[in-house]
Coordinates of C-alpha atoms in Angstrom, one line a residue:
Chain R
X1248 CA 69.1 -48.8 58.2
X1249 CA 67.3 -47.6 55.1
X1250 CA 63.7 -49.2 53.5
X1251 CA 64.4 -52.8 52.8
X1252 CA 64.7 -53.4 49.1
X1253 CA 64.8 -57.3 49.0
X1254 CA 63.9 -60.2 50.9
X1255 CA 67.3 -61.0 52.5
X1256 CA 66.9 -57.0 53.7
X1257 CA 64.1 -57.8 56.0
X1258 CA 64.2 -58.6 59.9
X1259 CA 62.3 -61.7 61.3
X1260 CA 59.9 -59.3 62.5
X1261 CA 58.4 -56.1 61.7
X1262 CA 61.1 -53.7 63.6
X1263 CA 61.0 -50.0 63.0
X1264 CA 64.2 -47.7 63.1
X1265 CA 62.3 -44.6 63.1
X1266 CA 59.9 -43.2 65.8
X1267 CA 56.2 -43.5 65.1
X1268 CA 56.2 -39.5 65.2
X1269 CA 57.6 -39.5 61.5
X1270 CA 53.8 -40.4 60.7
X1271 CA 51.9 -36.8 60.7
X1272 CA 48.6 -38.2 61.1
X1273 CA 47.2 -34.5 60.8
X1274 CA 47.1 -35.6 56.9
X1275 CA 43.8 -37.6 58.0
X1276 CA 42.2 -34.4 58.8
X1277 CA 39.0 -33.2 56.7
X1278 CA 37.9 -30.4 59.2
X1279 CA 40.5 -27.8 61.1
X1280 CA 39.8 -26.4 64.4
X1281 CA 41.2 -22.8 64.1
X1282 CA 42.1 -21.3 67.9
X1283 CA 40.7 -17.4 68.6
X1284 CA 42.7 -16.0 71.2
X1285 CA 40.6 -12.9 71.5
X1286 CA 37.8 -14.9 72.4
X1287 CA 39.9 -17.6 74.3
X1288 CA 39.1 -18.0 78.3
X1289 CA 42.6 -19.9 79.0
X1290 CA 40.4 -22.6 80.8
X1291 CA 42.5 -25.2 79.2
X1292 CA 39.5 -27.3 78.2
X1293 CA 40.7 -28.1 75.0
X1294 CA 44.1 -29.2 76.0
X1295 CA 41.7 -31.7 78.8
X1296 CA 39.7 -32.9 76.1
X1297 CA 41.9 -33.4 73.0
X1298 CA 41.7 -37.3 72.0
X1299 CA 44.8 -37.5 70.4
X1300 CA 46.9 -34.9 72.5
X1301 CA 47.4 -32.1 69.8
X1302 CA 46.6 -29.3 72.0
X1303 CA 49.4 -27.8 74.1
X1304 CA 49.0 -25.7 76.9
X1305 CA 50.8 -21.9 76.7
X1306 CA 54.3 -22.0 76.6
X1307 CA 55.0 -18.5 79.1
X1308 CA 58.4 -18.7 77.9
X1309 CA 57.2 -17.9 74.3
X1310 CA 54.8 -15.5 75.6
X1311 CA 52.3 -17.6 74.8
X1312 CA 48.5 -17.3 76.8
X1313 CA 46.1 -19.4 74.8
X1314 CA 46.8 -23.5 74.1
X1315 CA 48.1 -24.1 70.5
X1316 CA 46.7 -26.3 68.4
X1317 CA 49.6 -29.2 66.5
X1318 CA 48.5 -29.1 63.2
X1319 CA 50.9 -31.9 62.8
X1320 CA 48.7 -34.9 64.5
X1321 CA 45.0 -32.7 65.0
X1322 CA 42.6 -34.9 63.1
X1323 CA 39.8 -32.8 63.3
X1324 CA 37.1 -34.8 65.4
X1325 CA 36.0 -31.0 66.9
X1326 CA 35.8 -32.0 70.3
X1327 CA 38.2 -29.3 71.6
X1328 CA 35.0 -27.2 70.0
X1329 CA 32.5 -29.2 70.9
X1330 CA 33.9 -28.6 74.7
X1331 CA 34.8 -25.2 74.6
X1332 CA 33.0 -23.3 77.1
X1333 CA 33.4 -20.4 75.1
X1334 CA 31.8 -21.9 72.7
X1335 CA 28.6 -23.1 74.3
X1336 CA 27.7 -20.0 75.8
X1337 CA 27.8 -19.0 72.1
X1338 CA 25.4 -21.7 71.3
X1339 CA 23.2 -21.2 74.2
X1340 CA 23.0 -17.9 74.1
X1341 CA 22.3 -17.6 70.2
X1342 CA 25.5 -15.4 68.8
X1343 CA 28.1 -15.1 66.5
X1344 CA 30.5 -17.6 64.6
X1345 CA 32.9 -14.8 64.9
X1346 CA 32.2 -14.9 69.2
X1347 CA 34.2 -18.4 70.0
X1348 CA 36.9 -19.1 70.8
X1349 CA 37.2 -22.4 68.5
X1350 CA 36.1 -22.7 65.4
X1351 CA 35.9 -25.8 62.8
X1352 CA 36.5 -25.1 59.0
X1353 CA 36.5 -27.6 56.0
X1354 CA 40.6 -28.4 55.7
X1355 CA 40.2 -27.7 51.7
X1356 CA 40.4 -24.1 52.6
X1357 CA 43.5 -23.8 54.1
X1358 CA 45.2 -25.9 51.0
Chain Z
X1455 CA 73.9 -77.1 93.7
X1456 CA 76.0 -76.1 91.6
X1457 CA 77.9 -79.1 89.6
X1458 CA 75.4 -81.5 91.9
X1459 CA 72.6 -83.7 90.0
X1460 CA 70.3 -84.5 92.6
X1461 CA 67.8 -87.4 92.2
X1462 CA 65.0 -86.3 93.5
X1463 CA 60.9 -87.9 93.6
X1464 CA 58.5 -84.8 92.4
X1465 CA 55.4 -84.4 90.8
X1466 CA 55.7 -83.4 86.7
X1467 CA 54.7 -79.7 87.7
X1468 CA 57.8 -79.5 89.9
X1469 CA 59.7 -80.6 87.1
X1470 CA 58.3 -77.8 85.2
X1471 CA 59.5 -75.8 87.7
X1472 CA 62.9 -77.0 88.1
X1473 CA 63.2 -76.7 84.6
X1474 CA 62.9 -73.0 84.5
X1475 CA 64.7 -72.1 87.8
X1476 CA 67.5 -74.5 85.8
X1477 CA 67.5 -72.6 82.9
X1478 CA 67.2 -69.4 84.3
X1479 CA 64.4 -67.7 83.3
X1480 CA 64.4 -64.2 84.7
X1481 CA 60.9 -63.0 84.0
X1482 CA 57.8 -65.3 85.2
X1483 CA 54.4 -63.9 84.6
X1484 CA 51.8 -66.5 85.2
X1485 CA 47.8 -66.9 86.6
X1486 CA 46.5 -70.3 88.2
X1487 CA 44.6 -73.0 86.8
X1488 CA 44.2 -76.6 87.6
X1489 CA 46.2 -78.8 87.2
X1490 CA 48.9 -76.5 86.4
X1491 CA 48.6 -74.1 89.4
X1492 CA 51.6 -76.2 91.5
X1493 CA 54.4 -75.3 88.8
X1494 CA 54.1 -71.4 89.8
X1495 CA 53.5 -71.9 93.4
X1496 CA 56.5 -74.4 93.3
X1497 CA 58.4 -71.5 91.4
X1498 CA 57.2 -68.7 94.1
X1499 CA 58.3 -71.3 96.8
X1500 CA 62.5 -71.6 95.5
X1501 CA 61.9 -67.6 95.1
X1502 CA 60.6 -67.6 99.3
X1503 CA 63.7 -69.3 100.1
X1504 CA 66.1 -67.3 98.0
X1505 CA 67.0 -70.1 95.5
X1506 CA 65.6 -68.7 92.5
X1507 CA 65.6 -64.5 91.6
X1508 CA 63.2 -64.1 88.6
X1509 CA 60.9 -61.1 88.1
X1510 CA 57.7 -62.7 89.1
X1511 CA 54.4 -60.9 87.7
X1512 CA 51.2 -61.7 89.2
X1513 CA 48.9 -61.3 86.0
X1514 CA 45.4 -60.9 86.0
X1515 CA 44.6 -63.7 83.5
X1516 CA 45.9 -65.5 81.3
X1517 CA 45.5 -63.6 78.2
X1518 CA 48.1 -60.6 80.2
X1519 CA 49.8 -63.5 81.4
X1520 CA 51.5 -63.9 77.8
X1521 CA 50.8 -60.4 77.1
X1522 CA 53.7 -59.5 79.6
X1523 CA 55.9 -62.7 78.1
X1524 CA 55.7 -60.7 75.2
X1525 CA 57.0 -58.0 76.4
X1526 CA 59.5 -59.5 78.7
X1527 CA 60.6 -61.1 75.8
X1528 CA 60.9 -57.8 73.7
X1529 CA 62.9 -56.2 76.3
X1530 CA 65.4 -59.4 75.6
X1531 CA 64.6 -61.4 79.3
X1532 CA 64.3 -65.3 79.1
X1533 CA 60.1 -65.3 79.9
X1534 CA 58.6 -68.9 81.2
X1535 CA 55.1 -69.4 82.1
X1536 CA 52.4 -72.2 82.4
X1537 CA 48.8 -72.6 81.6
X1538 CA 46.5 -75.1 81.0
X1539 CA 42.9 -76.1 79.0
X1540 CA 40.9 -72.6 79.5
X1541 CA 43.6 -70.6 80.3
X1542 CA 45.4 -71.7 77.3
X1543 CA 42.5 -70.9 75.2
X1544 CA 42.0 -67.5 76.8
X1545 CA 45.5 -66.7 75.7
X1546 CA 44.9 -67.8 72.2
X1547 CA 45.5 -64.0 70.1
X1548 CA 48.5 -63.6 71.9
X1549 CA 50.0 -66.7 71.0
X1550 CA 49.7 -65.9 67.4
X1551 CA 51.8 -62.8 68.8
X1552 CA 54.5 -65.0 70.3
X1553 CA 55.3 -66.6 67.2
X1554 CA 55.1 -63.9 64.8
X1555 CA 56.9 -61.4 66.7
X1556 CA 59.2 -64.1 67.1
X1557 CA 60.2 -64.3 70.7
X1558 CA 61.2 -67.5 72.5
X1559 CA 59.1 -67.9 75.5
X1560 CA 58.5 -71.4 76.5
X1561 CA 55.4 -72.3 78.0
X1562 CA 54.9 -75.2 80.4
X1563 CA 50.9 -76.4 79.0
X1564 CA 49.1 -79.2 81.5
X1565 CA 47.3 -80.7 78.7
X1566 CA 43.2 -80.4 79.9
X1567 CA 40.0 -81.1 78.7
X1568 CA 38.1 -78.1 77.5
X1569 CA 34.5 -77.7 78.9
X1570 CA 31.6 -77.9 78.8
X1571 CA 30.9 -80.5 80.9
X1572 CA 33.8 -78.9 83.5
X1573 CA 37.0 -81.5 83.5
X1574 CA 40.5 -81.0 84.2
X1575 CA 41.8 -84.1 83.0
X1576 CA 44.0 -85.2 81.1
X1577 CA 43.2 -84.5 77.5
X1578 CA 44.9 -82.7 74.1
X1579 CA 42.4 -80.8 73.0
X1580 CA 44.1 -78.1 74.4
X1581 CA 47.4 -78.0 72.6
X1582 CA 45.5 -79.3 69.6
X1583 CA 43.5 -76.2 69.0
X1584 CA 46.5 -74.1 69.1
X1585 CA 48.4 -75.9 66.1
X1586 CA 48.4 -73.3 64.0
X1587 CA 49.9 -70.6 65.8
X1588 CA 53.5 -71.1 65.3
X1589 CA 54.3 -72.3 68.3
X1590 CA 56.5 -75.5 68.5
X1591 CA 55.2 -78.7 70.6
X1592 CA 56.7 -81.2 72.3
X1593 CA 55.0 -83.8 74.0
X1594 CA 56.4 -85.1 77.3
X1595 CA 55.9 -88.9 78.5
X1596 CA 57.5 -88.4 82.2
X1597 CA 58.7 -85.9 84.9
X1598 CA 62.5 -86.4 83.7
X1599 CA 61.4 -85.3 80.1
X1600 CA 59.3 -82.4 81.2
X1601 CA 62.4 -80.6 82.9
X1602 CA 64.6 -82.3 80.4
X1603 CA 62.1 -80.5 77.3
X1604 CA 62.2 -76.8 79.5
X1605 CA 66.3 -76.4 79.0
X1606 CA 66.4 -77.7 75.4
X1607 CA 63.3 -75.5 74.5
X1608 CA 65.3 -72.6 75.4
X1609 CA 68.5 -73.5 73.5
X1610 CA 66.8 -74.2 70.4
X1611 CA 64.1 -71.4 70.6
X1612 CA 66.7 -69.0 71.6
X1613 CA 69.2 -69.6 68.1
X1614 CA 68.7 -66.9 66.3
X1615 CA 68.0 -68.6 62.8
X1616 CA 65.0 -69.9 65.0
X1617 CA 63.3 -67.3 67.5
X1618 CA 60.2 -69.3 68.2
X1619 CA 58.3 -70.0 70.8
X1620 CA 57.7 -73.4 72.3
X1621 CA 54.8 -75.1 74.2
X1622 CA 55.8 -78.2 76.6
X1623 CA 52.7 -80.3 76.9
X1624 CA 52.2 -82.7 80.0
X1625 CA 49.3 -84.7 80.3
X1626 CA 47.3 -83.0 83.5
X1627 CA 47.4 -85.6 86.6
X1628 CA 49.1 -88.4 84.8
X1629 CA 51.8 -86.4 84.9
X1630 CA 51.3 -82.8 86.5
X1631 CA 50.5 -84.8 90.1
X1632 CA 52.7 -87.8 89.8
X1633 CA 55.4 -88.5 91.7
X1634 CA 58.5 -89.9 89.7
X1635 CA 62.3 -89.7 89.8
X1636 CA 63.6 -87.1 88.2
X1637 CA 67.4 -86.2 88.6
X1638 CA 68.3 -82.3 87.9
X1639 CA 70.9 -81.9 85.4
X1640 CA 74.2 -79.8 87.4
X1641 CA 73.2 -76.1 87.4
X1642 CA 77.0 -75.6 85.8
X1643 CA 76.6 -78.1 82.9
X1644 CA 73.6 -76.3 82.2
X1645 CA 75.0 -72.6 82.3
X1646 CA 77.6 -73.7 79.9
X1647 CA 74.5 -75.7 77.4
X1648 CA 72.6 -72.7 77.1
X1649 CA 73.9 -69.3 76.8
X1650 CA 72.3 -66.2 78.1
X1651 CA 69.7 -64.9 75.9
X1652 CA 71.0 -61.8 73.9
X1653 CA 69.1 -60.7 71.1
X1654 CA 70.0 -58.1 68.3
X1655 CA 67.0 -56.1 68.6
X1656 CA 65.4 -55.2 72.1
X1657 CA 62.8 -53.2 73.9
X1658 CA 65.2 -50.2 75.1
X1659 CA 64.7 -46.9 75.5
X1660 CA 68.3 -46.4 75.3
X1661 CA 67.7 -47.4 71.8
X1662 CA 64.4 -46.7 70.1
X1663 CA 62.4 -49.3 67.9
X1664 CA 58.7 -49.9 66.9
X1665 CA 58.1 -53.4 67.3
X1666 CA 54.7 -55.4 65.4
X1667 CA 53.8 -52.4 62.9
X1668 CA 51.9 -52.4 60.3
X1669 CA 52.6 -54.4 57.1
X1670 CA 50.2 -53.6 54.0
X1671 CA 49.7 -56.6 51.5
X1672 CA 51.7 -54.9 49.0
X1673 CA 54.8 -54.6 52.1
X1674 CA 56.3 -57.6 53.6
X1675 CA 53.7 -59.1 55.6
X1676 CA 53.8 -62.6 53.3
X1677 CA 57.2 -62.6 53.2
X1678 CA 57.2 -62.4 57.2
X1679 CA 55.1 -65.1 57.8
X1680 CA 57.2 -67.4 55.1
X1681 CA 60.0 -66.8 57.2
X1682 CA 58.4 -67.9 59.9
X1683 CA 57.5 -71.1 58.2
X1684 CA 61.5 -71.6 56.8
X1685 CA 62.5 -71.0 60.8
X1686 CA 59.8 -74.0 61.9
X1687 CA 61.4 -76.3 59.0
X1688 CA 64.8 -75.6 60.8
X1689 CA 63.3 -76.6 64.1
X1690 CA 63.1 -79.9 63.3
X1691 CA 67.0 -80.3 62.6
X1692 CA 67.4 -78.6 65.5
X1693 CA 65.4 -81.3 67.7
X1694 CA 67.6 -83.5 66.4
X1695 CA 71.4 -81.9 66.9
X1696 CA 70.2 -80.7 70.2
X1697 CA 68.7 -83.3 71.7
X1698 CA 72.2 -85.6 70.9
X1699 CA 74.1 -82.6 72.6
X1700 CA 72.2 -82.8 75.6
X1701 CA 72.6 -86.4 75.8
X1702 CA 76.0 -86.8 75.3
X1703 CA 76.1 -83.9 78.0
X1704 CA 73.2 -84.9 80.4
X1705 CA 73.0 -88.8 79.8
X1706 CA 69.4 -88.4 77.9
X1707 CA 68.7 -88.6 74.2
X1708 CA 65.8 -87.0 73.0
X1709 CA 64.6 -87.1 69.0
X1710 CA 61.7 -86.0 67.0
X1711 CA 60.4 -89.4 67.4
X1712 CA 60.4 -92.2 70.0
X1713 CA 60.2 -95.4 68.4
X1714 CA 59.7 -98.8 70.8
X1715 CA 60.3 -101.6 68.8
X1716 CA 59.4 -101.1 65.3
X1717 CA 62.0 -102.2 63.7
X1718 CA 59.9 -105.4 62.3
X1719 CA 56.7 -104.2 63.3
X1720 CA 53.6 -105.0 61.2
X1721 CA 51.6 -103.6 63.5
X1722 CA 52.3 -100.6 64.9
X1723 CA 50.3 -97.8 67.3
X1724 CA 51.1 -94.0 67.4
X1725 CA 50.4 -91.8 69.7
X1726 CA 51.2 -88.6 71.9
X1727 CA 51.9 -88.5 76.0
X1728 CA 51.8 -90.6 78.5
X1729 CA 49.6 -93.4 76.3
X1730 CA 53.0 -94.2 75.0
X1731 CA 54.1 -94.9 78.3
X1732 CA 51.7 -97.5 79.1
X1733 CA 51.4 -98.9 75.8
X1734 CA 55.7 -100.1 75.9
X1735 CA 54.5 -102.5 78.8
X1736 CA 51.5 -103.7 76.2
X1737 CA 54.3 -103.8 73.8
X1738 CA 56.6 -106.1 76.0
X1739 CA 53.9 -108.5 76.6
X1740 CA 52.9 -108.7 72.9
X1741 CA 56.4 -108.9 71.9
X1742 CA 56.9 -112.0 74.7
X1743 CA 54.2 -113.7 73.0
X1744 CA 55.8 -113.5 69.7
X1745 CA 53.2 -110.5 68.3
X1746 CA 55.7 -108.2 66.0
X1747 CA 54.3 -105.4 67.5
X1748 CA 56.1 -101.6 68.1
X1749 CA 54.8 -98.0 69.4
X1750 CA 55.6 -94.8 67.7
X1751 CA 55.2 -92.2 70.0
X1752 CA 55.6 -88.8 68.7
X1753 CA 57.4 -86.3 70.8
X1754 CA 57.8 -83.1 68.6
X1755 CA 53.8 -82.3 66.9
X1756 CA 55.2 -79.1 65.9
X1757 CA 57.5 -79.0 63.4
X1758 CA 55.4 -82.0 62.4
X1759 CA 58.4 -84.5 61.9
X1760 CA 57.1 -85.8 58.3
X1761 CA 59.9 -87.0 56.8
X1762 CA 61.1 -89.0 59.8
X1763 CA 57.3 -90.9 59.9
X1764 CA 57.7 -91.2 56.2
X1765 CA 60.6 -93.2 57.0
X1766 CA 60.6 -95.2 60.1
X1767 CA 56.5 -96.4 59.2
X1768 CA 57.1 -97.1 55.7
X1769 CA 57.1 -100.6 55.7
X1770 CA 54.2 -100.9 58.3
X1771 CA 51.7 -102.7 57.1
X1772 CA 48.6 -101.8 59.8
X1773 CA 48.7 -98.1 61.8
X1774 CA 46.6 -97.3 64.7
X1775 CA 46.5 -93.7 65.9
X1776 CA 45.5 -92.6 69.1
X1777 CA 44.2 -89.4 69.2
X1778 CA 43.4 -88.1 72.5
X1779 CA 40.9 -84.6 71.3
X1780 CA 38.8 -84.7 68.1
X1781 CA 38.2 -82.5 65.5
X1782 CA 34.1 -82.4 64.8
X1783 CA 33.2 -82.7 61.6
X1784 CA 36.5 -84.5 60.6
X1785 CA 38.4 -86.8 62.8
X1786 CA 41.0 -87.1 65.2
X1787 CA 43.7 -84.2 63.8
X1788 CA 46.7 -86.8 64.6
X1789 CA 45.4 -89.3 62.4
X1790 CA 44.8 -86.2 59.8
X1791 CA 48.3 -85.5 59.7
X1792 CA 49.9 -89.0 60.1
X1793 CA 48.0 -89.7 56.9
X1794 CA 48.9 -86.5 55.2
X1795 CA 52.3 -86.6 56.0
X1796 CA 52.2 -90.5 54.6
X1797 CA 50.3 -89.8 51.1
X1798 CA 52.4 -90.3 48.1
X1799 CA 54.6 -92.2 49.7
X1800 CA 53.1 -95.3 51.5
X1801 CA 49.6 -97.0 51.6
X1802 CA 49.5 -98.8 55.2
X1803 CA 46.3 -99.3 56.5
X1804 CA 45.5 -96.6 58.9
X1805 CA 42.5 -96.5 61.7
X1806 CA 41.9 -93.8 63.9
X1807 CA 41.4 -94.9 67.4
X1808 CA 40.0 -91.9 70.1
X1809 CA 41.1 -92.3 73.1
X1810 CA 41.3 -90.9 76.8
X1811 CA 38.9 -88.2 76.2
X1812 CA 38.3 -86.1 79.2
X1813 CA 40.6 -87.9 80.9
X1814 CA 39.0 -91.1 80.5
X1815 CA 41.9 -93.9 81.8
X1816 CA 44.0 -95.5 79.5
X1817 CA 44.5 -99.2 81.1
X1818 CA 46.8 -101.4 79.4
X1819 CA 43.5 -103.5 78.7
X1820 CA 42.6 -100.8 76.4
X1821 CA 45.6 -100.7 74.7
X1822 CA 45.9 -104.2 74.3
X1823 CA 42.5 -104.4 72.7
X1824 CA 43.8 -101.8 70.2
X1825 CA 46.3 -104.0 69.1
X1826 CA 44.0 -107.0 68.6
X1827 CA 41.3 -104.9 66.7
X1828 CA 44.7 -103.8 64.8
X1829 CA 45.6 -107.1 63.4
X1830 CA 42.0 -108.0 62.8
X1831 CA 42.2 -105.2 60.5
X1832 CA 45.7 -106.5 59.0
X1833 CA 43.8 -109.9 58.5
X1834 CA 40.9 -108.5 56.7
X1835 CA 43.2 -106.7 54.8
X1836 CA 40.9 -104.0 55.0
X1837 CA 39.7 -101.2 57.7
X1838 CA 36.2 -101.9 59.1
X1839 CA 35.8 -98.2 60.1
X1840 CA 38.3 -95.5 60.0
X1841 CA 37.1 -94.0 63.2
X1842 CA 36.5 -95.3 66.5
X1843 CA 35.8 -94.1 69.7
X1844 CA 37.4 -96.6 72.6
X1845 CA 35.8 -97.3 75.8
X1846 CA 32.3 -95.6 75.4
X1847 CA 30.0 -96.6 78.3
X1848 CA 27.3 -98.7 76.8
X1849 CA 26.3 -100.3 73.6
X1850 CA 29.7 -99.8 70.9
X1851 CA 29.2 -96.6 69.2
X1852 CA 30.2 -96.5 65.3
X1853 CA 31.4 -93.5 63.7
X1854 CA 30.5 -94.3 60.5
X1855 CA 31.3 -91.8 57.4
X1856 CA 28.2 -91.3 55.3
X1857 CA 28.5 -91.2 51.8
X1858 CA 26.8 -88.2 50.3

């Protein structure tokens, strides 16, 4: 089943053939969260948080030991950084960009 | 049961009921309401006893009561349910669902007054304010029609040039509570009249869609809902070809219309329920005394059967609709469309009379009154008022139109 061209193409009702998953709504983003593992506590708070489910915890069998971050569906709200423990220690503490463990950039920079 | 019609004496919400264990619904998901409340506890009593097997969902309210039609529906299950007045109205955004998504549920609806004040008589307001959903409507007059309307909802609804849904409307006490005969049509008779619902595209998780996307206004989102329109146009053929099947098959003929001596008629009232009813023994008394005098009640409000009125009240000379709600700020909406669907093509005299509101009794001295303010108005030659509101308590109240 391919786009429908014509009016004799369409169904009676709107009916997809194709998952909704073939939408990447990570092309809504303006801001990136970018993941430090060096700084990274593996508390998992981000992959609690995340709205919209584009954290994933560490996949051992990669050899993964941080959460990943889906670029593919992340729209950028920042609350995996807003939440990061890491992070707030940072900010409570006074300290370095370069200390947390999440950090939110302007998605023009990685174009 | 099976090949058996029993003649039995039930109320018109256990005709209701009968009519979807009949057809064989398989998922139920309903929530209580006067007067309505019997045809679900009538449906959970055959499932007690191990006549009947649906899936039976206990919903929250009414609103999730269509909610999981819907999605009954979707997953290609034959979905009943019943509401009335409130609940009706609760369920209002997901009716607009039903019909666009196109799925054939077929609700049971005890017409009821809407409150404020609190009523739960009989009344169309109801049904009325849901015209313009895309449901289909069918007005029943007795028990026998109500169980009779269930089964040829679902063959028509179910054809898949059609896919609508469809509302059966019973007027709350007059019928819902009333005892009449009603004789169930043979369970095998109807297993061979209506097939089992199979549609092409399904909820399935064996087979992935998206169902009720989005459509942008440049996409197909006009074009969807002009195919809805075309299907509703076909409904009303479909009244008619079914409706002959079933009574060559069941012994009872059912049309868009149900005309009681018109033929000659120069007077003639039209209305929707069980007014018509009472108003063919006002008819037989009139006729007896040599009044030409007819009833047009209208069965199917949706598809509005235009053509057909254009037709069979052509040559009337004085129309008198009943309209049992009210538009405010307008007029009764049956008398709205009787006129619409008449402009261009005949110029009767037409008064709108409103009736029965809130369940206020209909006596066959009320209806007979109708029919002599009727032919005063056919002697003047001329309407007095176009609206008028029958039986107030009190001094007569005019609704006069002001000119601006």
């Amino acid at each position: 089943m391919t786009t429908a061209e014509t009016y004799d193409d369409i169904l009676l009702a709107p009916i997809t053939f194709k998952d909704s998953t073939i939408n990447k709504t990570g092309a809504w983003r303006t801001f990136r969260p970018v993941l430090h593992p060096e700084n990274c506590i593996n508390c998992n708070t981000c992959w609690k948080f995340c709205p919209d489910a584009s954290i994933k915890l560490p996949d051992e069998s990669l050899g993964e030991d941080t959460p990943t971050i889906n670029y593919d569906y992340c729209k950028g709200c920042g609350i995996c950084a807003n939440e990061c423990p890491v992070n707030r220690k940072v900010n409570r503490k006074g300290g370095d960009e370069s200390d947390k463990a999440i950090t939110m950039h302007k998605e023009v920079e990685f174009e | 049961m099976s090949g058996e019609s029993e003649k039995l004496i039930i109320s018109g919400n256990s005709s209701a009921a009968y009519g979807a264990k009949i057809a064989r619904a398989q998922v139920i998901a309903a929530y209580p309401i006067t007067p309505q409340t019997t045809i679900v506890e009538k449906i959970a009593e055959f499932i007690a006893k191990g006549e009947y097997n649906p899936q039976f969902v206990k919903v929250e309210s009414e609103h999730s009561a269509m909610a999981a039609c819907i999605a009954a529906s979707q997953t290609g299950a034959r979905t009943f349910t019943a509401t009335s007045a409130h609940g009706l109205a609760l369920m209002h955004e997901m009716l607009h669902w039903a019909a666009a998504a196109r799925l054939p549920v077929v609700m049971s609806n005890v017409c009821r007054a809407m409150g404020p004040p609190w009523s739960v008589w009989a009344d169309h307001t109801d049904a009325m304010s849901q015209r313009d959903t895309g449901w289909m409507q069918i007005y029943a007059e007795s028990n026998q029609e109500t169980l009779d309307n269930i089964i040829i909802s679902y063959r028509i609804a179910e054809k898949s040039h059609i896919m609508l849904p469809f509302m059966i409307n019973e007027d709350a006490f007059i019928l819902s509570h009333t005892y009449e005969i009603v004789h169930t049509p043979p369970q095998d008779l109807v297993d061979a009249f209506l097939p089992s619902f199979d549609p092409p595209y399904k909820l399935d998780p064996e087979d992935p869609h998206g169902f009720g996307s989005l459509s942008m206004p440049h996409q197909w989102y006009m074009e969807l809902r002009y195919k809805i329109a075309e299907a509703a146009e076909k409904v009303l053929k479909e009244i008619q070809i079914v409706g002959k099947e079933y009574g060559e098959i069941f012994g009872r003929y059912y049309d868009l219309l149900d005309l009681y001596e018109c033929e000659d008629a120069e007077v003639v009232l039209v209305g929707m329920g069980t007014v018509a009813s009472t108003a063919k023994d006002v008819v037989d008394d009139l006729r007896a005394a040599g009044k030409k005098v007819g009833f047009c009640r209208i069965r199917v409000f949706r598809p509005f059967p235009v053509v057909a009125l254009r037709k069979l009240l052509g040559d009337v000379k004085m129309i008198g609709v009943m309209d049992r709600s009210f538009t405010f700020g307008y007029e009764g909406p049956l008398f709205t469309e009787l006129k619409s669907a008449l402009y261009g093509k005949s110029t009767p005299l037409m008064k709108n009379y409103v009736v029965g509101i809130g369940g206020r009794d209909v006596t066959p001295k009320v209806i007979r009154k109708l029919y002599d303010d009727a032919y005063r108005q056919l002697a003047d030659d001329d309407i007095d008022i176009e609206i008028q509101w029958i039986d107030l308590k009190g001094e007569q109240r005019i609704h006069e139109r002001r000119d601006l």
